[in-house]
Every structure is written in C-alpha cells, then in structure tokens.
Coordinates of C-alpha atoms in Angstrom, one line a residue:
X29 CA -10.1 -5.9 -25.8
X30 CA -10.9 -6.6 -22.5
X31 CA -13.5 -9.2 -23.0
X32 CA -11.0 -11.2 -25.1
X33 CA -9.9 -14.6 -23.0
X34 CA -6.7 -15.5 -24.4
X35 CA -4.0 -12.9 -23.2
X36 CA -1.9 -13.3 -26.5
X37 CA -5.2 -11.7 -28.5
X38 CA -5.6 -9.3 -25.7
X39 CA -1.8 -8.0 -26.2
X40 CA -2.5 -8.1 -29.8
X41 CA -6.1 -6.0 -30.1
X42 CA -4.3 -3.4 -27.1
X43 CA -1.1 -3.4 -29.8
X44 CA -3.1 -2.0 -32.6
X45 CA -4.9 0.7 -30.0
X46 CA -1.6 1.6 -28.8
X47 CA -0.7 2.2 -32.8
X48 CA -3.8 4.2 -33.4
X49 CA -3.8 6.1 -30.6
X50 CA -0.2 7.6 -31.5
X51 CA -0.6 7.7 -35.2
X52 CA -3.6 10.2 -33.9
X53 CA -1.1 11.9 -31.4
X54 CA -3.4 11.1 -28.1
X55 CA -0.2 10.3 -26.2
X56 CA -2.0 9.9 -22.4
X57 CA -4.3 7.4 -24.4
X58 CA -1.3 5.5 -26.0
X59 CA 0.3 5.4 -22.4
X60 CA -3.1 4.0 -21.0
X61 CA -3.0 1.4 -23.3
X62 CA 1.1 0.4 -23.0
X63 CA 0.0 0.4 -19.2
X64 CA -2.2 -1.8 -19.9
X65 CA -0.7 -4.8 -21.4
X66 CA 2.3 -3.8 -19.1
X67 CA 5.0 -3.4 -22.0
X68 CA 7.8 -0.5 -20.7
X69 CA 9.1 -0.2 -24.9
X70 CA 5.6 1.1 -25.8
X71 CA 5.4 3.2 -22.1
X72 CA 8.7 4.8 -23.1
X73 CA 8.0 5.2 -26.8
X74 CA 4.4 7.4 -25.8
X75 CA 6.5 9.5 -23.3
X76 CA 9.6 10.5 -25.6
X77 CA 7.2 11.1 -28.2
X78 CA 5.0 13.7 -25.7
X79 CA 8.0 15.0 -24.1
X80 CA 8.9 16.7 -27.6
X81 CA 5.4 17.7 -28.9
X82 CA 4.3 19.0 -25.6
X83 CA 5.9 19.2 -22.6
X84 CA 2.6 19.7 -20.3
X85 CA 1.3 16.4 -21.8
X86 CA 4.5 14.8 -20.5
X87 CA 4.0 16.0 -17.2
X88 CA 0.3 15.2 -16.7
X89 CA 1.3 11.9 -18.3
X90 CA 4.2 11.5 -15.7
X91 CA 1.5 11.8 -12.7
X92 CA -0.4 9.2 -14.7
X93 CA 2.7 6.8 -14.5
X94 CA 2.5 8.2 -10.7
X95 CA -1.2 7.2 -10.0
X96 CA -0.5 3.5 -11.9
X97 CA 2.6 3.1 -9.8
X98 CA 4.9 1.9 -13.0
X99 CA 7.4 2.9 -10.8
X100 CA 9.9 0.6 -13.1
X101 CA 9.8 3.9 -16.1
X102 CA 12.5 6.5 -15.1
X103 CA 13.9 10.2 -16.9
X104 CA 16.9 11.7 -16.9
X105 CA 14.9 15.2 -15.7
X106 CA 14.3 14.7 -12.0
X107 CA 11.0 17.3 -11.7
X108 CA 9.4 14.7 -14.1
X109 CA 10.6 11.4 -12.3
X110 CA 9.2 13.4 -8.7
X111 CA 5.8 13.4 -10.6
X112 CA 6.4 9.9 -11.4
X113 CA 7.7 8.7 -8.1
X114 CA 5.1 10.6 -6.0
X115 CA 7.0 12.2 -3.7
X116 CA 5.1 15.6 -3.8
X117 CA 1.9 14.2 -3.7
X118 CA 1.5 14.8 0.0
X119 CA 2.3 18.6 -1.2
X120 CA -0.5 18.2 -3.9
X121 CA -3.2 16.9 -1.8
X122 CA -2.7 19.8 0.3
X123 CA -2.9 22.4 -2.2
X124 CA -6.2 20.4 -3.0
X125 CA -7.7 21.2 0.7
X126 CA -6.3 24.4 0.8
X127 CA -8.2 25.2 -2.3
X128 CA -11.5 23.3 -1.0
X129 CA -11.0 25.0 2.7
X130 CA -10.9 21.5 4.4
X131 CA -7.3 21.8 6.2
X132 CA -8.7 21.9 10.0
X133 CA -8.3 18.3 11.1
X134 CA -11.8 16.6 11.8
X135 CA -12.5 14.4 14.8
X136 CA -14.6 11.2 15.7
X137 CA -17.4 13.1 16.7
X138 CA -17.5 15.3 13.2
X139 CA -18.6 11.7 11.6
X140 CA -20.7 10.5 14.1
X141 CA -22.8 14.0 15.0
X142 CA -23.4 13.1 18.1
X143 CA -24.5 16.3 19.4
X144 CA -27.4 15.6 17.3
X145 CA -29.0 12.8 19.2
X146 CA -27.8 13.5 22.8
X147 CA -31.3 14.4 23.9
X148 CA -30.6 13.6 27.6
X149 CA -28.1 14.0 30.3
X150 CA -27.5 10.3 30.3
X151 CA -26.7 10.2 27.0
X152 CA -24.3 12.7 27.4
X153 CA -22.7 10.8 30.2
X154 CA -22.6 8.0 28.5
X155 CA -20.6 9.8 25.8
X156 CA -17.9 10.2 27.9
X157 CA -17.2 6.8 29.3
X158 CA -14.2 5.5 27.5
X159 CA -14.3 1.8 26.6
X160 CA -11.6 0.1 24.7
X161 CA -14.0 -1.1 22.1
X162 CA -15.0 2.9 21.5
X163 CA -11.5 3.8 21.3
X164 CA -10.6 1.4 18.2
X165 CA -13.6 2.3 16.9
X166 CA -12.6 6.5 17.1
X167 CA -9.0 5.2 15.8
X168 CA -10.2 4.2 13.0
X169 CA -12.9 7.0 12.5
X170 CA -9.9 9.4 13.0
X171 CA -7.4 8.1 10.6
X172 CA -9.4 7.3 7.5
X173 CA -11.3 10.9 7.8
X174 CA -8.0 12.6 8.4
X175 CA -5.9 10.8 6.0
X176 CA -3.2 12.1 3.7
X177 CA -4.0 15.6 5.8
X178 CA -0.8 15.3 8.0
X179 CA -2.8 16.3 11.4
X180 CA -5.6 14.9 13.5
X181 CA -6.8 15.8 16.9
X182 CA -5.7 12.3 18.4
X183 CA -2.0 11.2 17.1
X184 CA -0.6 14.4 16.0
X185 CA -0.5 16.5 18.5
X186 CA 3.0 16.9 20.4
X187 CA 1.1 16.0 24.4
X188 CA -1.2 13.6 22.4
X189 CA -1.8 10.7 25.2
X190 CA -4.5 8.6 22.4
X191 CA -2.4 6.1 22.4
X192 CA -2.5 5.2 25.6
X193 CA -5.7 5.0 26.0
X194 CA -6.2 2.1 23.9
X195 CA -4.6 -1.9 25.2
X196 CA -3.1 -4.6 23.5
X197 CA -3.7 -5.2 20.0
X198 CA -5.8 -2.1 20.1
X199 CA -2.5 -0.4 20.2
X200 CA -0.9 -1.4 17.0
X201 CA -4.4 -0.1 15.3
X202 CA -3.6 3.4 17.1
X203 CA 0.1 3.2 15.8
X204 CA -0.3 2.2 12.8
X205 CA -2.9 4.6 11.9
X206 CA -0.4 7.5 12.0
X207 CA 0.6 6.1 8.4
X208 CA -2.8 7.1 7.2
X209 CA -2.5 10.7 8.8
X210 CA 0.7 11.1 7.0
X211 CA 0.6 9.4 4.2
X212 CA 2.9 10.0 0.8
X213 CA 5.1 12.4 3.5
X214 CA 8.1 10.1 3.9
X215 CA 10.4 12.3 5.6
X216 CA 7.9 13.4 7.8
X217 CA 6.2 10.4 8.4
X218 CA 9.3 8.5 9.3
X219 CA 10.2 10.8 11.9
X220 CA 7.5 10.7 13.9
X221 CA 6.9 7.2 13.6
X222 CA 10.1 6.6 14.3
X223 CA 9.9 7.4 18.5
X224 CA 7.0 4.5 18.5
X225 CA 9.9 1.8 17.1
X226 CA 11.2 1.6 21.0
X227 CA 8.4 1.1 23.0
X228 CA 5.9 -1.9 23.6
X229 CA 5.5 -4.4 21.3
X230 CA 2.2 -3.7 20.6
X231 CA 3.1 0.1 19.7
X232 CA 6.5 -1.1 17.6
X233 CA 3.8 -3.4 15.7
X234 CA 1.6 -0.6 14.8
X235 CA 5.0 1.7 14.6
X236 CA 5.9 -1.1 11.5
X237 CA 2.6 -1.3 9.9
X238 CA 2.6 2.4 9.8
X239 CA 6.1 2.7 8.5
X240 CA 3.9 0.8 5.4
X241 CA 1.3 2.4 4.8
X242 CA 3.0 6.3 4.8
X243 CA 5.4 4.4 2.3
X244 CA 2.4 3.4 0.3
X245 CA 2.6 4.3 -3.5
X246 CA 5.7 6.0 -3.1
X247 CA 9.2 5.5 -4.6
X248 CA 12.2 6.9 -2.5
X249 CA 15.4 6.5 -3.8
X250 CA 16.3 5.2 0.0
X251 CA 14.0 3.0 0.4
X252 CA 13.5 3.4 4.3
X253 CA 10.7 0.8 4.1
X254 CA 13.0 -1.9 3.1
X255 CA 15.8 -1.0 4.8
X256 CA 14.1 -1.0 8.3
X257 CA 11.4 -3.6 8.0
X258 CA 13.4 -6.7 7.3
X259 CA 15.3 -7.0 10.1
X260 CA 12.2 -7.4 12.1
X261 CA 10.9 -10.8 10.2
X262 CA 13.6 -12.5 11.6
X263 CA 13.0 -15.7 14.3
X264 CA 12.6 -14.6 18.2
X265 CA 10.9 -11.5 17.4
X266 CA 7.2 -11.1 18.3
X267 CA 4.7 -12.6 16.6
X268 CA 2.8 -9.3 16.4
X269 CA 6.1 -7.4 15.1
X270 CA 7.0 -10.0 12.8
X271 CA 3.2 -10.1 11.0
X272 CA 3.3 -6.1 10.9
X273 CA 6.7 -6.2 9.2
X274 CA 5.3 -8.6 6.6
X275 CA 2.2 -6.2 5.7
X276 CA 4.5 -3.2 6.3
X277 CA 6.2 -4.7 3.2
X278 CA 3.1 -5.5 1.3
X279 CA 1.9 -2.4 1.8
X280 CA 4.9 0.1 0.9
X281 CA 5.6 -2.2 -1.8
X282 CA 2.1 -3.0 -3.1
X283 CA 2.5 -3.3 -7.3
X284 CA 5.9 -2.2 -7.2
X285 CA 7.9 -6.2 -7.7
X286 CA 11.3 -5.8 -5.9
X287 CA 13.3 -8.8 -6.0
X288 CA 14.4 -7.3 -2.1
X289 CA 11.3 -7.7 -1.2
X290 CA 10.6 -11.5 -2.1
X291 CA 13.9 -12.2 -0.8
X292 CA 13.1 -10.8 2.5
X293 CA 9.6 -12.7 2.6
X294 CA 10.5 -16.0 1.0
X295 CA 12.2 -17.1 3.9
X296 CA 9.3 -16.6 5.9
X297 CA 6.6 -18.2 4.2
X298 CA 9.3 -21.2 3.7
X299 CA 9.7 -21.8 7.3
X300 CA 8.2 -25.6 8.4
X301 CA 9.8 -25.3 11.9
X302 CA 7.9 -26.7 14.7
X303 CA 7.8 -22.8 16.0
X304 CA 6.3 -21.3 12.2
X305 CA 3.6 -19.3 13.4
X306 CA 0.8 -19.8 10.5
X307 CA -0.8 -16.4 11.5
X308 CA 3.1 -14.4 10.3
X309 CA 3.4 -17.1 7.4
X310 CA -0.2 -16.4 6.0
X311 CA 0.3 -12.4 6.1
X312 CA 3.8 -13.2 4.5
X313 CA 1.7 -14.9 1.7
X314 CA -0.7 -12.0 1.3
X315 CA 2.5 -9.5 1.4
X316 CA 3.9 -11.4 -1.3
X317 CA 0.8 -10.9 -3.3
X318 CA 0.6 -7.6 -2.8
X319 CA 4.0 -6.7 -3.9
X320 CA 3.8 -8.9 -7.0
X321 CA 0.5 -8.3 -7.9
X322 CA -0.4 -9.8 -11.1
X323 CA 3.4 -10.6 -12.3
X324 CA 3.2 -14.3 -11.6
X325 CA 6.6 -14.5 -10.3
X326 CA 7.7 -18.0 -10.5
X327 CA 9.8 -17.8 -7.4
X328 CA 6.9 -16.2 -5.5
X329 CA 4.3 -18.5 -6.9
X330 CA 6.4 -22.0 -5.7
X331 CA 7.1 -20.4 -2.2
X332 CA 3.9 -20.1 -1.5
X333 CA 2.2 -23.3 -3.5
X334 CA 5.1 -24.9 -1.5
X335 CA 4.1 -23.9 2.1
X336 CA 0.6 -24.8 1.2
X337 CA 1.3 -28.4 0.3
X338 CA 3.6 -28.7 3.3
X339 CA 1.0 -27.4 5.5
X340 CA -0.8 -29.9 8.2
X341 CA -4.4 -30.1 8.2
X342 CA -4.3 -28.5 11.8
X343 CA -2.3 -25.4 10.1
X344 CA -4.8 -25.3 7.2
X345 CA -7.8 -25.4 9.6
X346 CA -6.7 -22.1 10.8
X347 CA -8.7 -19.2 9.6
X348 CA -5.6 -16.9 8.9
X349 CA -4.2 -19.8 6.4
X350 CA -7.0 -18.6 3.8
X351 CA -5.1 -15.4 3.6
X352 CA -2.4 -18.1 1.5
X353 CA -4.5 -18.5 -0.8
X354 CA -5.4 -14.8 -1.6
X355 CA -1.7 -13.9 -1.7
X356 CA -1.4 -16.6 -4.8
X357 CA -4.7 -15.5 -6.6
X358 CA -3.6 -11.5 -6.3
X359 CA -0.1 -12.7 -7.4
X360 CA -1.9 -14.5 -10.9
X361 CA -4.5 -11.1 -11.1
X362 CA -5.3 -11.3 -14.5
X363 CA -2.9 -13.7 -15.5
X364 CA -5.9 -16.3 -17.0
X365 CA -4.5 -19.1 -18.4
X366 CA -1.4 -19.1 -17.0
X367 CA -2.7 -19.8 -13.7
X368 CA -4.2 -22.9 -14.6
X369 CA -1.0 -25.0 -14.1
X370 CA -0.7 -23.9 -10.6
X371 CA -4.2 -24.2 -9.6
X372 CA -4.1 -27.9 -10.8
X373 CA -0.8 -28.4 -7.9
X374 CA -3.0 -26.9 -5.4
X375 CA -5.8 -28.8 -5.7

C-alpha cells in the first residue's frame, strides 16, 4: 500500500488491512493501519473493540496513540487518555534510566573524553580557556546528552551561572536548551523556565523556544504553550522574541492541527508592512508547517502561498525566505496529488 500513487487506492488497499487485521483480532495492527490513512472512525472502532477483549492491549495501544501524537482520539477513563496525552512520559523515561543505571547527569566533557588526549600541560590549559564559540558548542553537547533526564551539570543546578557565560544569540541556545533537559515535564519545566521570561531579550528568546520544546508531544488540558506564546508575536516586540515564539508554537504543537495556533500565526506570515521582518515571517511559515503537518489546511496553505507571491525579489533573496517554502511542502507531506494545484501557483 505504500508504493500505491494515487491516495484514493492507498485508503482503499489500507481499508481492507484494517478489515483483516480485526477480523483476526490484532487490534495494535488495526490501529497502525487507521493511523495510517488518518481516519479517527476506524482509530475508535480498534480501541472500543480492545478495550473489551483485553484491557492491557488498550493500554499499550493508548501509548501507541501517545507516540503517533493522534492527540485528536480521547476516553472517558482518564489513566488511559494520560497514556494518550503523554503526560507521564517524563515519569516513564525515568523508570527507563533508573532501570539502565544512567540517572547521574553527564557533562560536555563525558562526550568529548578529553582526559584522553590531554597529553601535555598546554593542552590542559588550553582546556580551560572559555571562548564563546566552546560554550555553544558545550550547550548543545549538554542538552541533547542530558535530555528528557530533568538535570544537567550546567542549567539545572540552583547557583548555575552557564548562562552567563555565553553572549548574544548564544544566549537564547543556553535558554532554550533547558526544554531539552526537561522535556515531557510541563509543570516542572514551566516553572523553571518561567524566571528566564524577565530578563534580556536574548534569554526571554531562548526562555520562549524552551517553553516549546518541553511542550513538545504533549497534550495539557491548559495548554500553557498557547496561552503564553502568542502574545509575544505581536508588532514592537523583538525580532529574536517574536521568531522564538513562532518555533515555540511549531514545536509544542508539531502534528497536533489547532485552529488557535494558525490563528495566532496567520497574522504573522500575512504581514506586507514596510517593517515585516522576513527572518520572523519565514520561521512563521515553517511553524505553520510543523503544526499542520501533512493536513493541507486550506487556510494555512493560501497564507503562506500568499506571502510568497507578495514577496519582493530582495525578500526572496534572503536565505531564511527558503524556510517558506519548507513550511508549505511539510504542510502537503504526503498529500501527492493534491499538492499539485498549489505547486502550479507557486511557480
């Protein structure tokens, strides 16, 4: 089924999958396939149908729903729409180091061994001088090795002074990579992110694009993500805040299409004013993208075709403006033939 072109075959072929799957009872099979070809009747039909011959098989199929973020499936029990939403998946991955003995946070110089190749005293001075390029690099080190652990040896700590050693745009990087530390932690995560939203601009732009990513590929019936990242799009607010609150959005949002969202982004990408910054309208356009990955969301789809037309050949020369055109072709993933009409406009 997945070699077929047309997507009217391919809904057929995965429709007679889905039937034989169930006739045979392999419900987590049945709900692969409903996930599939993106149909919530057949997704609710495979999970009623588990939830009465075994109640296990619901559950492992809920964290399935969970992992494929069909966030738009809900149950009236709320331990199975938890498993769904991932909100104890923070909890889960720790159980998982726990169990592996890999809780003690790791620092740059775990991944870089550089014990092993100091073989003089002036490399081991060297070491120690601080640049702001070895900084990032440690920032970056630091949060994708620790991430999803909760701690680190750099951002965590209470007295932690990391992220002052870093400048500028440097800054937002060491910000925002406390999302990765905490990520799936919400509550957590929001709390100590939150002391960052009143400070520099650089450290509120990371603050933003972390409040994103520890939102990432959850569902929180509060929604903090959208209800504190909007407000910060709007015109007169920094150009770095205003592109970290766009991706904040993509981000926490990505494959999970909330009309909030687009109308929260639209705007943005909409804007032809003298002072549109194509740099905030471009990440808009990715953001956009994200969130609607694959839906081909009309509205979505002439916003940004829209902005592109409108665009003057110095805007378009800009090397962020390519990031336009990846927010449309995410937004028509998979779609085939029903992208063609819109890449004819653009041309």
């Amino acid at each position: 089924g997945e070699y077929l072109i047309a997507l009217e075959d391919l809904q057929n072929v995965m429709g007679v999958a889905f039937k034989i799957y169930f006739a045979e009872r392999k419900y987590p099979d049945a709900l692969r396939v409903a996930m599939r070809i993106n149909d919530l009747s057949l997704v609710e039909k495979a999970m009623a149908e588990a939830r009465k011959k075994d109640p296990l098989v619901h559950k492992q199929m809920a964290l399935m729903l969970g992992a494929n973020k069909y966030f738009s499936y809900n149950e009236d029990d709320d331990s199975v729409n938890r498993l769904i939403s991932n909100e104890d998946l923070w909890e889960h991955f720790q159980s998982l180091a726990r169990e592996l003995n890999v809780e003690e946070a790791k620092t740059p110089a775990d991944v870089y061994k550089s014990h092993l190749s100091e073989s003089s005293s002036l490399v081991r001075e060297a070491a120690h001088v601080e640049s702001a390029r070895q900084n990032l690099a440690s920032t970056f080190v630091n949060g994708f090795v620790n991430v999803g652990f909760q701690k680190d040896a750099l951002m965590t700590p209470p007295d932690s002074k990391w992220l002052y050693k870093n400048k500028d745009h440097c800054m937002i990087s060491a910000a925002a990579s406390l999302g990765m530390i905490l990520l799936w932690n919400v509550n957590e995560g929001m709390s100590q992110i939150d002391k960052y939203l009143y400070s520099t601009d650089f450290i509120k732009a990371g603050a933003l694009l972390a409040l994103g990513v520890v939102n990432c590929g959850v569902r929180d019936e509060v929604d903090p993500a959208l209800g504190l990242l909007p407000e910060h799009l709007e015109d007169g607010k920094p150009d770095s805040v205003r592109m970290t609150a766009a991706l904040g959005l993509g981000l926490a949002y990505a494959g999970n299409p909330k009309e909030q969202v687009a109308e929260s982004l639209i705007p943005v990408v909409a804007d032809t004013s003298s002072k549109a910054n194509m740099e905030v309208i471009s990440i808009a356009c990715l953001a956009l993208g994200l969130v609607f990955a694959g839906t081909a969301n009309e509205d979505v789809c002439m916003a940004i075709a829209q902005r592109m037309m409108e665009a003057s050949e110095a805007e378009l020369d800009q090397p962020i403006a390519k990031m336009m055109c990846v927010g449309l072709g995410v937004l028509f993933l998979g779609a085939q033939d029903n992208a063609e009409a819109t890449i004819e406009v653009i041309k």
